Amino acid sequence: MTLENEKKCSPAAERRCAVFRLSPRAILPACALAAALALAFGCASTASSQNRKIHIVINSSGSISIEGTPCRLSAVAKKMKSLGASPQTSIAISVPASGGDAVMRDLTRELASAGFTHFVFMKPREIDASVSSSQRREPQGKRSQ
């Protein structure tokens, strides 16, 4: 039955079917292209992963530590360069929940004057919840009957 159907195909239908047939000659260049793209993207991700992130902490007292080592504000740029930081290095700065604004401004000036432009300030997460008396429910075991 299938042989009869194949014989009944028009020449135009045969051309459409031929487009979707994969020959070994078509598979080899496609595989080579896929491998080249995979290698190219692999190299790009390897190069971008070499960008390091340095972590700076500003304590609630206003003291600064870089990668766990205490540091004066005036020595921040020197310490960053000794760690191998470049202007493209990402810098994550943890700040206390309250206060520390003056130290943040001074640290920003110090980093910018040293040529560092990729830094972000991170505050601790806070959750604030309130429950009104109309929303409050009593536990199952303490209900009065």
mmCIF file of C-alpha atoms in Angstrom:
data_model
loop_
_atom_site.group_PDB
_atom_site.id
_atom_site.type_symbol
_atom_site.label_atom_id
_atom_site.label_comp_id
_atom_site.label_asym_id
_atom_site.label_seq_id
_atom_site.Cartn_x
_atom_site.Cartn_y
_atom_site.Cartn_z
ATOM 1 C CA MET A 1 0.000 0.000 0.000
ATOM 2 C CA THR A 2 2.771 2.425 0.827
ATOM 3 C CA LEU A 3 4.567 1.694 -2.435
ATOM 4 C CA GLU A 4 1.425 2.548 -4.366
ATOM 5 C CA ASN A 5 1.060 5.828 -2.431
ATOM 6 C CA GLU A 6 4.683 6.728 -3.121
ATOM 7 C CA LYS A 7 4.175 6.138 -6.828
ATOM 8 C CA LYS A 8 1.102 8.401 -6.821
ATOM 9 C CA CYS A 9 3.032 11.412 -5.394
ATOM 10 C CA SER A 10 3.357 14.299 -7.759
ATOM 11 C CA PRO A 11 6.812 15.700 -8.601
ATOM 12 C CA ALA A 12 6.065 18.791 -6.483
ATOM 13 C CA ALA A 13 5.232 16.629 -3.467
ATOM 14 C CA GLU A 14 8.457 14.679 -3.949
ATOM 15 C CA ARG A 15 10.465 17.922 -3.926
ATOM 16 C CA ARG A 16 8.827 18.993 -0.656
ATOM 17 C CA CYS A 17 9.632 15.629 0.924
ATOM 18 C CA ALA A 18 13.222 15.806 -0.303
ATOM 19 C CA VAL A 19 13.765 19.066 1.586
ATOM 20 C CA PHE A 20 13.205 17.331 4.923
ATOM 21 C CA ARG A 21 15.366 14.294 4.228
ATOM 22 C CA LEU A 22 18.695 14.428 6.028
ATOM 23 C CA SER A 23 21.630 13.008 4.215
ATOM 24 C CA PRO A 24 25.042 12.355 5.778
ATOM 25 C CA ARG A 25 26.353 15.308 3.769
ATOM 26 C CA ALA A 26 23.848 17.627 5.472
ATOM 27 C CA ILE A 27 24.362 16.236 8.981
ATOM 28 C CA LEU A 28 28.139 16.694 9.066
ATOM 29 C CA PRO A 29 28.151 20.499 8.475
ATOM 30 C CA ALA A 30 25.276 20.921 10.934
ATOM 31 C CA CYS A 31 27.214 19.050 13.631
ATOM 32 C CA ALA A 32 30.353 21.066 12.894
ATOM 33 C CA LEU A 33 28.389 24.311 13.209
ATOM 34 C CA ALA A 34 26.799 23.187 16.488
ATOM 35 C CA ALA A 35 30.203 22.216 17.910
ATOM 36 C CA ALA A 36 31.734 25.541 16.875
ATOM 37 C CA LEU A 37 28.899 27.481 18.521
ATOM 38 C CA ALA A 38 29.156 25.402 21.693
ATOM 39 C CA LEU A 39 32.892 26.039 21.926
ATOM 40 C CA ALA A 40 32.474 29.749 21.243
ATOM 41 C CA PHE A 41 29.859 30.181 23.961
ATOM 42 C CA GLY A 42 31.887 28.022 26.341
ATOM 43 C CA CYS A 43 34.895 30.304 25.907
ATOM 44 C CA ALA A 44 32.770 33.380 26.485
ATOM 45 C CA SER A 45 31.323 32.039 29.721
ATOM 46 C CA THR A 46 34.758 30.989 30.952
ATOM 47 C CA ALA A 47 36.148 34.459 30.358
ATOM 48 C CA SER A 48 33.254 36.166 32.128
ATOM 49 C CA SER A 49 33.472 33.808 35.103
ATOM 50 C CA GLN A 50 36.980 35.047 35.794
ATOM 51 C CA ASN A 51 35.517 38.365 36.987
ATOM 52 C CA ARG A 52 35.756 38.101 40.709
ATOM 53 C CA LYS A 53 33.451 39.544 43.356
ATOM 54 C CA ILE A 54 34.976 41.188 46.417
ATOM 55 C CA HIS A 55 32.870 41.494 49.546
ATOM 56 C CA ILE A 56 33.126 44.562 51.797
ATOM 57 C CA VAL A 57 31.255 44.796 55.114
ATOM 58 C CA ILE A 58 30.399 48.012 56.931
ATOM 59 C CA ASN A 59 29.622 47.183 60.568
ATOM 60 C CA SER A 60 27.068 49.078 62.664
ATOM 61 C CA SER A 61 29.988 50.823 64.404
ATOM 62 C CA GLY A 62 31.152 52.169 61.015
ATOM 63 C CA SER A 63 34.230 49.973 60.720
ATOM 64 C CA ILE A 64 35.060 48.439 57.338
ATOM 65 C CA SER A 65 36.333 44.963 56.531
ATOM 66 C CA ILE A 66 37.328 43.646 53.114
ATOM 67 C CA GLU A 67 37.080 39.879 52.642
ATOM 68 C CA GLY A 68 36.992 39.525 56.443
ATOM 69 C CA THR A 69 40.088 41.669 57.088
ATOM 70 C CA PRO A 70 39.604 45.005 58.924
ATOM 71 C CA CYS A 71 40.616 48.019 56.839
ATOM 72 C CA ARG A 72 40.677 51.807 57.249
ATOM 73 C CA LEU A 73 38.719 53.880 54.752
ATOM 74 C CA SER A 74 41.871 55.567 53.496
ATOM 75 C CA ALA A 75 43.442 52.169 52.729
ATOM 76 C CA VAL A 76 40.468 50.663 50.851
ATOM 77 C CA ALA A 77 41.834 51.337 47.345
ATOM 78 C CA LYS A 78 45.259 49.950 48.243
ATOM 79 C CA LYS A 79 43.712 46.817 49.794
ATOM 80 C CA MET A 80 41.490 46.275 46.739
ATOM 81 C CA LYS A 81 44.479 46.490 44.383
ATOM 82 C CA SER A 82 46.443 44.074 46.602
ATOM 83 C CA LEU A 83 43.575 41.584 46.193
ATOM 84 C CA GLY A 84 43.965 41.870 42.412
ATOM 85 C CA ALA A 85 40.839 43.946 41.829
ATOM 86 C CA SER A 86 40.473 45.804 38.543
ATOM 87 C CA PRO A 87 37.939 48.508 37.583
ATOM 88 C CA GLN A 88 35.689 45.724 36.206
ATOM 89 C CA THR A 89 35.700 43.781 39.497
ATOM 90 C CA SER A 90 32.261 43.475 41.097
ATOM 91 C CA ILE A 91 32.150 44.756 44.661
ATOM 92 C CA ALA A 92 29.338 43.746 47.030
ATOM 93 C CA ILE A 93 29.076 46.041 50.048
ATOM 94 C CA SER A 94 26.998 44.864 53.023
ATOM 95 C CA VAL A 95 25.717 47.741 55.131
ATOM 96 C CA PRO A 96 23.871 47.736 58.471
ATOM 97 C CA ALA A 97 20.090 48.089 58.520
ATOM 98 C CA SER A 98 20.262 51.531 60.103
ATOM 99 C CA GLY A 99 22.948 54.180 60.101
ATOM 100 C CA GLY A 100 26.196 54.000 58.188
ATOM 101 C CA ASP A 101 25.058 56.496 55.538
ATOM 102 C CA ALA A 102 28.097 58.727 56.017
ATOM 103 C CA VAL A 103 30.442 55.741 55.740
ATOM 104 C CA MET A 104 28.586 54.592 52.607
ATOM 105 C CA ARG A 105 29.080 58.006 50.969
ATOM 106 C CA ASP A 106 32.759 58.133 51.934
ATOM 107 C CA LEU A 107 33.332 54.568 50.711
ATOM 108 C CA THR A 108 31.577 55.372 47.418
ATOM 109 C CA ARG A 109 33.848 58.383 46.897
ATOM 110 C CA GLU A 110 36.944 56.340 47.749
ATOM 111 C CA LEU A 111 36.025 53.496 45.361
ATOM 112 C CA ALA A 112 35.037 55.856 42.526
ATOM 113 C CA SER A 113 38.232 57.896 42.853
ATOM 114 C CA ALA A 114 40.234 54.652 42.595
ATOM 115 C CA GLY A 115 38.393 53.812 39.336
ATOM 116 C CA PHE A 116 35.988 51.151 40.639
ATOM 117 C CA THR A 117 32.530 51.460 39.111
ATOM 118 C CA HIS A 118 30.840 48.072 39.661
ATOM 119 C CA PHE A 119 29.614 48.070 43.241
ATOM 120 C CA VAL A 120 26.306 47.439 44.933
ATOM 121 C CA PHE A 121 25.133 48.129 48.485
ATOM 122 C CA MET A 122 23.166 45.375 50.218
ATOM 123 C CA LYS A 123 21.082 45.876 53.353
ATOM 124 C CA PRO A 124 19.783 42.966 55.440
ATOM 125 C CA ARG A 125 16.303 41.811 54.560
ATOM 126 C CA GLU A 126 13.531 42.931 56.846
ATOM 127 C CA ILE A 127 10.075 41.522 57.260
ATOM 128 C CA ASP A 128 7.339 43.647 58.745
ATOM 129 C CA ALA A 129 4.020 42.044 59.545
ATOM 130 C CA SER A 130 1.041 43.310 61.473
ATOM 131 C CA VAL A 131 -2.123 41.540 62.489
ATOM 132 C CA SER A 132 -5.283 43.344 63.495
ATOM 133 C CA SER A 133 -7.514 41.949 66.205
ATOM 134 C CA SER A 134 -10.248 41.143 63.667
ATOM 135 C CA GLN A 135 -7.832 38.930 61.719
ATOM 136 C CA ARG A 136 -6.516 37.093 64.776
ATOM 137 C CA ARG A 137 -7.755 33.533 65.263
ATOM 138 C CA GLU A 138 -7.637 31.458 68.380
ATOM 139 C CA PRO A 139 -5.875 28.088 68.261
ATOM 140 C CA GLN A 140 -8.116 25.051 67.760
ATOM 141 C CA GLY A 141 -7.684 23.660 71.301
ATOM 142 C CA LYS A 142 -8.456 26.935 73.120
ATOM 143 C CA ARG A 143 -11.820 27.762 71.598
ATOM 144 C CA SER A 144 -14.591 28.303 74.106
ATOM 145 C CA GLN A 145 -17.623 26.150 73.624
#
